[in-house]
mmCIF file of C-alpha atoms in Angstrom:
data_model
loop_
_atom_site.group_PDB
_atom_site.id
_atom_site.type_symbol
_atom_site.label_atom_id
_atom_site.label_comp_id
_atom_site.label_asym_id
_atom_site.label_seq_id
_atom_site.Cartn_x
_atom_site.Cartn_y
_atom_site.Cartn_z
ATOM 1 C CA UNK A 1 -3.157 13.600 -8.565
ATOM 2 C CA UNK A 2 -0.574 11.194 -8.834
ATOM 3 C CA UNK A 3 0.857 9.072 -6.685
ATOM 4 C CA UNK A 4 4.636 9.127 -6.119
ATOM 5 C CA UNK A 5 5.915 5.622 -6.526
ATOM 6 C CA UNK A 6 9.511 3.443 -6.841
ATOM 7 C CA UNK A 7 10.744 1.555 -9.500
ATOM 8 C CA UNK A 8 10.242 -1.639 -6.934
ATOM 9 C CA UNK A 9 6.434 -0.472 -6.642
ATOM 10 C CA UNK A 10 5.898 -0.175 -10.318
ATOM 11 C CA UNK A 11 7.698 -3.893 -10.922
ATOM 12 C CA UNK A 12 5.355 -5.368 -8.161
ATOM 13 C CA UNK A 13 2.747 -4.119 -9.614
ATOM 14 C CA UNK A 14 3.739 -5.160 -12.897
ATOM 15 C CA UNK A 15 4.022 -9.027 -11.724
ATOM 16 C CA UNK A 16 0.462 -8.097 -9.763
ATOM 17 C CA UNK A 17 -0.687 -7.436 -13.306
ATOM 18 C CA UNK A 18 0.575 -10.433 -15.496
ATOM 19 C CA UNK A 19 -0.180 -13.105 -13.080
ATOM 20 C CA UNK A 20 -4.225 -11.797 -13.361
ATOM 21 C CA UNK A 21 -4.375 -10.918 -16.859
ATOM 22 C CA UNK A 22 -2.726 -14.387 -17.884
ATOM 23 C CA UNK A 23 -3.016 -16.854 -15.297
ATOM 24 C CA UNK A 24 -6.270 -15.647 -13.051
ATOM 25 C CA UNK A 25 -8.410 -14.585 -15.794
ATOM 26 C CA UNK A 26 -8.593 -17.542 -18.126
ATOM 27 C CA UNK A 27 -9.645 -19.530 -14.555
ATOM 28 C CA UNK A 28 -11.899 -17.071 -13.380
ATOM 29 C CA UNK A 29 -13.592 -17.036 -17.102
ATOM 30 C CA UNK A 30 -13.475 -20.852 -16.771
ATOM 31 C CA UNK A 31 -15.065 -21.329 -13.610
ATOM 32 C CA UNK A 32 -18.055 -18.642 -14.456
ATOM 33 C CA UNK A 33 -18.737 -21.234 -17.415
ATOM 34 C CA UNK A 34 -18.424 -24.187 -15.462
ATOM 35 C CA UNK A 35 -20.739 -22.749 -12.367
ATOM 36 C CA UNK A 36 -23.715 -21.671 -15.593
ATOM 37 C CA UNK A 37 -23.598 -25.355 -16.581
ATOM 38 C CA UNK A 38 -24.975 -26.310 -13.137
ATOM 39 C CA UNK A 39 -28.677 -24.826 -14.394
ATOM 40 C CA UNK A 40 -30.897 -22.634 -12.935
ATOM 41 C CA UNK A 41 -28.871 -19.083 -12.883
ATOM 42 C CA UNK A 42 -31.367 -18.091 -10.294
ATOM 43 C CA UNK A 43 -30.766 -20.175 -7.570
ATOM 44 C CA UNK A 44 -27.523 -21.353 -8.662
ATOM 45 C CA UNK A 45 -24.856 -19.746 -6.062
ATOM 46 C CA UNK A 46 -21.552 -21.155 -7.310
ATOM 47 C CA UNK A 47 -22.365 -19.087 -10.745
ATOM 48 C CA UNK A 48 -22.984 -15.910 -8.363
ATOM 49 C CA UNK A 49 -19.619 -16.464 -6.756
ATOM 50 C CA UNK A 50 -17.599 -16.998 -9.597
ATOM 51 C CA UNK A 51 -18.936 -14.375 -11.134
ATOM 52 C CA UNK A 52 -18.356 -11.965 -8.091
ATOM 53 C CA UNK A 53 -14.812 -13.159 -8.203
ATOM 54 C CA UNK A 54 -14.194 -12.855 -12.132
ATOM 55 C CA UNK A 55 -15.563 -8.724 -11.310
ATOM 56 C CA UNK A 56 -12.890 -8.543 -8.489
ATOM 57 C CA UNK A 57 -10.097 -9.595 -10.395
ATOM 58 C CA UNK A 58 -11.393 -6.868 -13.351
ATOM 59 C CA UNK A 59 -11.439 -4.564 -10.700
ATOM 60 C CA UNK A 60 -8.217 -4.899 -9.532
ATOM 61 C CA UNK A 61 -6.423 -5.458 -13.446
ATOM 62 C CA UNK A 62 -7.739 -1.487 -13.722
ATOM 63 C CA UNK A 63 -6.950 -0.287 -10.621
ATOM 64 C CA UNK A 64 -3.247 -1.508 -11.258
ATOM 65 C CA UNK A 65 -3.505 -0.244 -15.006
ATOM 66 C CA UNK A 66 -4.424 3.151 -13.417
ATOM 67 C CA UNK A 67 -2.016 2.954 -10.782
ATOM 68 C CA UNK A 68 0.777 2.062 -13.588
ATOM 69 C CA UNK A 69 -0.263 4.582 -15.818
ATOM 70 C CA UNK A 70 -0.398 7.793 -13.318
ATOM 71 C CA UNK A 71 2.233 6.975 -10.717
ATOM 72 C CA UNK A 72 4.892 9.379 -11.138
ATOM 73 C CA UNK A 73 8.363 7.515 -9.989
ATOM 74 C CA UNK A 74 10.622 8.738 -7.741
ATOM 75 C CA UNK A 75 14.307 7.954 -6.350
ATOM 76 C CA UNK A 76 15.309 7.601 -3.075
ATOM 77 C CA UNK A 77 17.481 10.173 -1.547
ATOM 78 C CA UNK A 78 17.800 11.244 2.149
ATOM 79 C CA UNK A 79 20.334 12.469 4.126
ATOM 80 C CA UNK A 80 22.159 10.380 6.819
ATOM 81 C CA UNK A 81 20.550 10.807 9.960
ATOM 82 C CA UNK A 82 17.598 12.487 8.719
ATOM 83 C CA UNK A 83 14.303 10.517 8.272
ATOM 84 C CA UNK A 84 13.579 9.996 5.002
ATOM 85 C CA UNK A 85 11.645 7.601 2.655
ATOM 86 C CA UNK A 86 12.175 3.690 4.229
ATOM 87 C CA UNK A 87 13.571 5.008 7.312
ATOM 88 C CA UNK A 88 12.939 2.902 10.181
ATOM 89 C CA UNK A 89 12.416 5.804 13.173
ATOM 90 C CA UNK A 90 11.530 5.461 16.737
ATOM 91 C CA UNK A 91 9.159 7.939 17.919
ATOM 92 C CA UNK A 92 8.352 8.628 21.405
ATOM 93 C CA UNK A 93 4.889 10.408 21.594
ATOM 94 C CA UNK A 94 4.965 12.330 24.632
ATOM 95 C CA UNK A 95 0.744 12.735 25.409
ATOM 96 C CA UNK A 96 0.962 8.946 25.576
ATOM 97 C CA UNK A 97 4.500 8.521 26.729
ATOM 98 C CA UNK A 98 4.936 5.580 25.016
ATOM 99 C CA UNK A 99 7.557 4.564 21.956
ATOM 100 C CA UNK A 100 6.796 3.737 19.216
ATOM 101 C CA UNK A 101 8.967 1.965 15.429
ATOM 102 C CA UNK A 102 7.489 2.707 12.575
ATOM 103 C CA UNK A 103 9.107 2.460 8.822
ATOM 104 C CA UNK A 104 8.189 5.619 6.457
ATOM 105 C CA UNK A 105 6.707 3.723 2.698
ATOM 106 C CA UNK A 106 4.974 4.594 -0.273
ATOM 107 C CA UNK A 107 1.226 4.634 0.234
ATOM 108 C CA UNK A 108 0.894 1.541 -1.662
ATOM 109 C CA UNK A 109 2.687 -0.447 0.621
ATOM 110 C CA UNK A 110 1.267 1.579 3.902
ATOM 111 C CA UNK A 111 0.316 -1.069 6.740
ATOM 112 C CA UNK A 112 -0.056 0.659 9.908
ATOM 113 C CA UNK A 113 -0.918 -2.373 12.099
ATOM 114 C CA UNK A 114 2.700 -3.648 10.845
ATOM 115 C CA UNK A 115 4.118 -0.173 11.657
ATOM 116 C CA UNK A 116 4.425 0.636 7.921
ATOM 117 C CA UNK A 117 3.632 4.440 7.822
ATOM 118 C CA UNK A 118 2.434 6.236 4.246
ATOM 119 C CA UNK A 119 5.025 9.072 3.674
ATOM 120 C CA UNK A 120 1.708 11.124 2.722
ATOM 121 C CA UNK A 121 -0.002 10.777 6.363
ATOM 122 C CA UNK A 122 0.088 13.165 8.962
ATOM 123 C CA UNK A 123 3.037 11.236 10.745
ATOM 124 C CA UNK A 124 5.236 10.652 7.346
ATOM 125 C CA UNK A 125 4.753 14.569 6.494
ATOM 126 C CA UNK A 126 6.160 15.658 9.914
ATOM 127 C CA UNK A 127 8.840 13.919 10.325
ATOM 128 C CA UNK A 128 10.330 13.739 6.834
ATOM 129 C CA UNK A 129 13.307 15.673 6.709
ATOM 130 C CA UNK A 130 13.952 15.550 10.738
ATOM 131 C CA UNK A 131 17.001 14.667 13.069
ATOM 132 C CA UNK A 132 17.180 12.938 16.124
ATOM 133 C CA UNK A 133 16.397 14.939 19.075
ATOM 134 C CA UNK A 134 13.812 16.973 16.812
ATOM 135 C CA UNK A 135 10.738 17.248 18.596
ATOM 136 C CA UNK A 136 8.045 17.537 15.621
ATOM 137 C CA UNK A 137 3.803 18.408 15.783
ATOM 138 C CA UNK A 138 1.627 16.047 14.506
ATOM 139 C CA UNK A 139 -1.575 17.630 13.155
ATOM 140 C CA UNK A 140 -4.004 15.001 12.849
ATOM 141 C CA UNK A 141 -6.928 17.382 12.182
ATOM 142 C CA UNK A 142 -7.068 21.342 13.027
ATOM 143 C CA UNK A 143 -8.442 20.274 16.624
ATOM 144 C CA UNK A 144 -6.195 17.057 17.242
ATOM 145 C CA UNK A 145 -2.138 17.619 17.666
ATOM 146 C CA UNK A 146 0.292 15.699 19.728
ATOM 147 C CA UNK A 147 4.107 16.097 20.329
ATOM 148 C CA UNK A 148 7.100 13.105 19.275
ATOM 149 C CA UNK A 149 10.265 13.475 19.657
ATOM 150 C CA UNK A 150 12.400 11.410 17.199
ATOM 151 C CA UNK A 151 14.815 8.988 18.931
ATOM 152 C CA UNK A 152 16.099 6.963 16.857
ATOM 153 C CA UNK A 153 16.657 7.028 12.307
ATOM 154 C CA UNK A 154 17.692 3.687 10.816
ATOM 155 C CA UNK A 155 18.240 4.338 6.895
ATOM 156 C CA UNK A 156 16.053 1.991 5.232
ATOM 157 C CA UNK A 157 16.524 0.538 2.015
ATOM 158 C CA UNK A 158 13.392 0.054 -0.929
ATOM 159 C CA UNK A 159 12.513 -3.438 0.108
ATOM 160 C CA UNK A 160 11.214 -5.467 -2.281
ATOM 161 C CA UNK A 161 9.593 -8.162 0.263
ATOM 162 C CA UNK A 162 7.498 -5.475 1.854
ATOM 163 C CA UNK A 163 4.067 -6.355 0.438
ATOM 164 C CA UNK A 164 1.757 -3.829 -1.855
ATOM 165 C CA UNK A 165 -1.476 -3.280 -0.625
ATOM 166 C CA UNK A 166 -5.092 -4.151 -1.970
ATOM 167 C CA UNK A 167 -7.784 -1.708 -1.943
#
């Protein structure tokens, strides 16, 4: 499966990926070498953390290799007035009867305690493509639905200081 990514995600990504490979790495590398000079590997705990943090960093240079290499990019297009892909919508959910802002982003840059909303969750698939006024079912799971009714669509613009996620 790939993941549908911008340009902008791809770049930040990118910048993700050249600050580790050239500036983190050789640091990381230096520090593991530094922390082994300190003796006894077996009882020696700044070696263990340096070398837990050297692994990390690994970790993430492939994950963002993968990422790079699968992500299929895509343009934005929506309609006016329809929500679409960085849309900032107001949603009143009407079991709670509360409102609610949320901004529709690519999964890598989903945050939901900052109201940033994958596109690929159950919210982001229901409401892409809808008007104000629409009143849209949120399936959760085959047992779990709720009603919103869409009362607001700001268009939103791919912004670059909204943050990519780790893992």
């Amino acid at each position: 499966m790939y993941d549908e990514l911008t340009k902008v995600d791809i770049e930040k990504m990118q910048a993700e990926l050249d600050h580790r490979r050239i500036e983190l790495r050789p640091k990381l590398i230096e520090d593991v070498q530094t922390a082994r000079a300190f003796g006894d590997l077996s009882e020696n705990y700044e070696y263990k953390v340096a070398k837990q943090e050297k692994n990390r960093n690994e970790s993430r240079i492939r994950y963002l290799e993968r990422m790079i290499a699968t992500a299929k990019v895509i343009d934005v297009k929506e309609k006016d007035g329809t929500v679409g892909l960085f849309s900032k919508v107001t949603l009143f959910n009407e079991k709670l009867q509360k409102e609610q802002n949320i901004q529709l982003v690519t999964t890598l840059r989903q945050n939901a305690l900052k109201g940033l909303i994958s596109k690929e969750s159950p919210v982001g698939k229901a409401i892409m493509g809808h008007k104000v006024g629409d009143r849209v079912e949120i399936a959760v799971s085959p047992a779990m639905k709720y009603t919103v009714e869409i009362r607001a669509v700001e268009k939103g613009e791919d912004d670059s200081t909204l943050e990519i996620s780790g893992y």
